[in-house]
Amino acid sequence: RQGYEDPHWQYPAASYGNDYTYQSHQWQPVAWQDNRDPRQGEHYGKSASYREQHYYRGYHPNLASKPPGQERTRTSDSHKERHNSAGRSEWAGGETLSQDSGEASGLPQEPSLLLQYHESGLSSSSYELSQYIRDGSDLYDPTLSGTWSPAQAGGPSVSPLAPVVPPKFWRPHVAVCFGAGGQLVLVCPHQPAEGQPAYVELHSLEARLHDTKELQELQAFPGPLAREDLHKVDVMTFCQQKIAMSCDLSTQKGRDSALLWKLLLLLCRQNGSMVGSDTAELLMQDCRHEERYRRQNPAANLIGLTDDELISRQPGTLDLITGEVPPVVETQEQIVEKFTKLLYYGRKKDALVWAMRNHLWGHALFLSSKMDPRTYSWVLTGFTSTLATNDPLQTLFQLMSGKIPQAALCCGDATWGDWRPHLAVMLSNKVGDVELNNRAIVTMGDTLAGKGAVEAAHFCYLMADIPFGYFGSKADRMALLGSSHRQTFAQFARTEAIQRMEIFEYCQRLQQPKSFLLPFQVVYKLLYASCLADHGLPSQALQYCEQIATVLLGQDPASHPVLAQQVIKLSERLKLSDPLLLEMPERDQTLEPDWLLQLRARCQERKVR
């Protein structure tokens, strides 16, 4: 049936048989326009489906419909024509591939729906969106009409309507890849099919990157430091160069970085051993100037005097005890003489107050030590109150009193002063309680780390023998010397930090040859070897792989399976950079170093188990 009329809505008629267009869009209302728009374009051909016509009439005035009566007539004719076309296709054995081509009905083919839509003046974006709407007339190809048979195909049928994949590059281009031997391989953009020669260029990465700062930093380092032909003078020379060229001593960060390099230089010179006085001397050398700490008078409440008593005891007033008028200006001899006279009369308390007011702390401390403990503590507190808050003597006296010094909690602040003298006095004058001493130094390191002074904090941690941890464990205090593991890994694993860590490990081996830092061996030396290979230094990279493999063979490679596989993979690419393999006859160049064979065999045994 043709549907039913409505003044505002028109429902498409239901169709049967092979009309798949109508079946897929049944009973979907579309807007009906009673009045013809003056700007309407040409009417559609029979190739357009009923729903497509009403869709564009509802949203684009340029494609408005005919009057209702005329449109219904054309729809009915089109509907009958579709069924007739489909019937002829069945009886003709597929002579026509498309019922929308217009040839089956014998009518002249009208312009495509998408062509009308494009020529109607709509925007380009709307035209692009219309490409997703199927239009049967656009898929028509006159060359495909006629009877089809498998013999004409000559093989498996491939749809001629499949989109052609465009080439990835529309013209020849340069292809680049990196070789394992520190080479850069370039394939020139030539076409051998057109008679152009096929050129392949090999460039040395070391030569290409010779002006970069990264390559210069890698070449200046005398690593790996485990080789037998290395002398510690080379390591000390490298440390001195870093202090002179890489540290800005005008900034706090530059001074802290130079302090770490000086510590490594000291350890290398003394074969990895040092005492507190050596470190204290290093700390005081790094100070630009010795700060002068201003002394102050003891508070009145500490010496037990009120304001009236202080006024009455000023010079020029009558002394009620001796009956004499003290001189306006008293010399040291006069001060001691009065202290003695007070003791003549047995006035110990007044003698102590007089000694404290005139800074006779030796007399006051000795006298109070022979009295009761409370009096001695009172005199001692009065003495410490005369020292400046940031005076290193305050730090020493607080530490000797069994307390965490205030300097360990407040250092690193600009108003507090330099932290180095406080650490020097704690290292040179260790108290009997070793745990208290280490806790005070670690607290100072935590305070410095909290204020961003990473190098200074790591210096304190080294003095307290804090072990190195891992990057993933944020509770550890340090993972690489001089680099914070609370930042991103790319910023953390810098070349300078890895080099500094390797020198520290070398200094420890000077004292204990069998010692090594497992966290450093596990990851960072392999990263450094990869960096060397990327910058065109494969021979040094292979030496690092050999060193890592030796450490793994001394331990258990099964405890680090991922690391062992990565070392084997990198070593297989770099093995021909070994001078020993290059000197072998050509038939023997397939051999591998012994350490690589042993590491692979150990990993294979683990897989078998």
CSV table of C-alpha atoms in Angstrom, one decimal, residues 178-184 204-206 209 215 218 526-538 541 570 573-574:
chain,number,residue,atom,x,y,z
A,178,PHE,CA,70.8,3.1,13.4
A,179,GLY,CA,73.4,0.3,13.3
A,180,ALA,CA,74.7,-1.5,16.4
A,181,GLY,CA,78.3,-0.6,15.5
A,182,GLY,CA,77.8,3.1,16.1
A,183,GLN,CA,76.8,3.8,12.5
A,184,LEU,CA,74.0,5.8,10.9
A,204,SER,CA,79.8,7.4,12.1
A,205,LEU,CA,77.6,8.6,14.9
A,206,GLU,CA,80.7,9.6,16.8
A,209,LEU,CA,77.9,14.1,17.2
A,215,LEU,CA,79.2,13.1,23.5
A,218,LEU,CA,80.8,10.6,27.7
A,526,LEU,CA,73.2,-1.0,31.5
A,527,LEU,CA,71.5,2.4,30.8
A,528,TYR,CA,74.9,4.0,30.5
A,529,ALA,CA,76.1,1.2,28.1
A,530,SER,CA,73.0,1.8,25.9
A,531,CYS,CA,73.8,5.6,26.0
A,532,LEU,CA,77.4,4.9,24.8
A,533,ALA,CA,76.1,2.7,22.0
A,534,ASP,CA,73.6,5.4,20.9
A,535,HIS,CA,76.4,8.0,20.7
A,536,GLY,CA,78.7,5.8,18.6
A,537,LEU,CA,81.0,4.3,21.3
A,538,PRO,CA,80.3,0.6,21.0
A,541,ALA,CA,79.5,-0.1,25.8
A,570,LEU,CA,72.8,-5.7,23.9
A,573,ARG,CA,74.6,-6.5,18.9
A,574,LEU,CA,78.0,-5.1,20.1
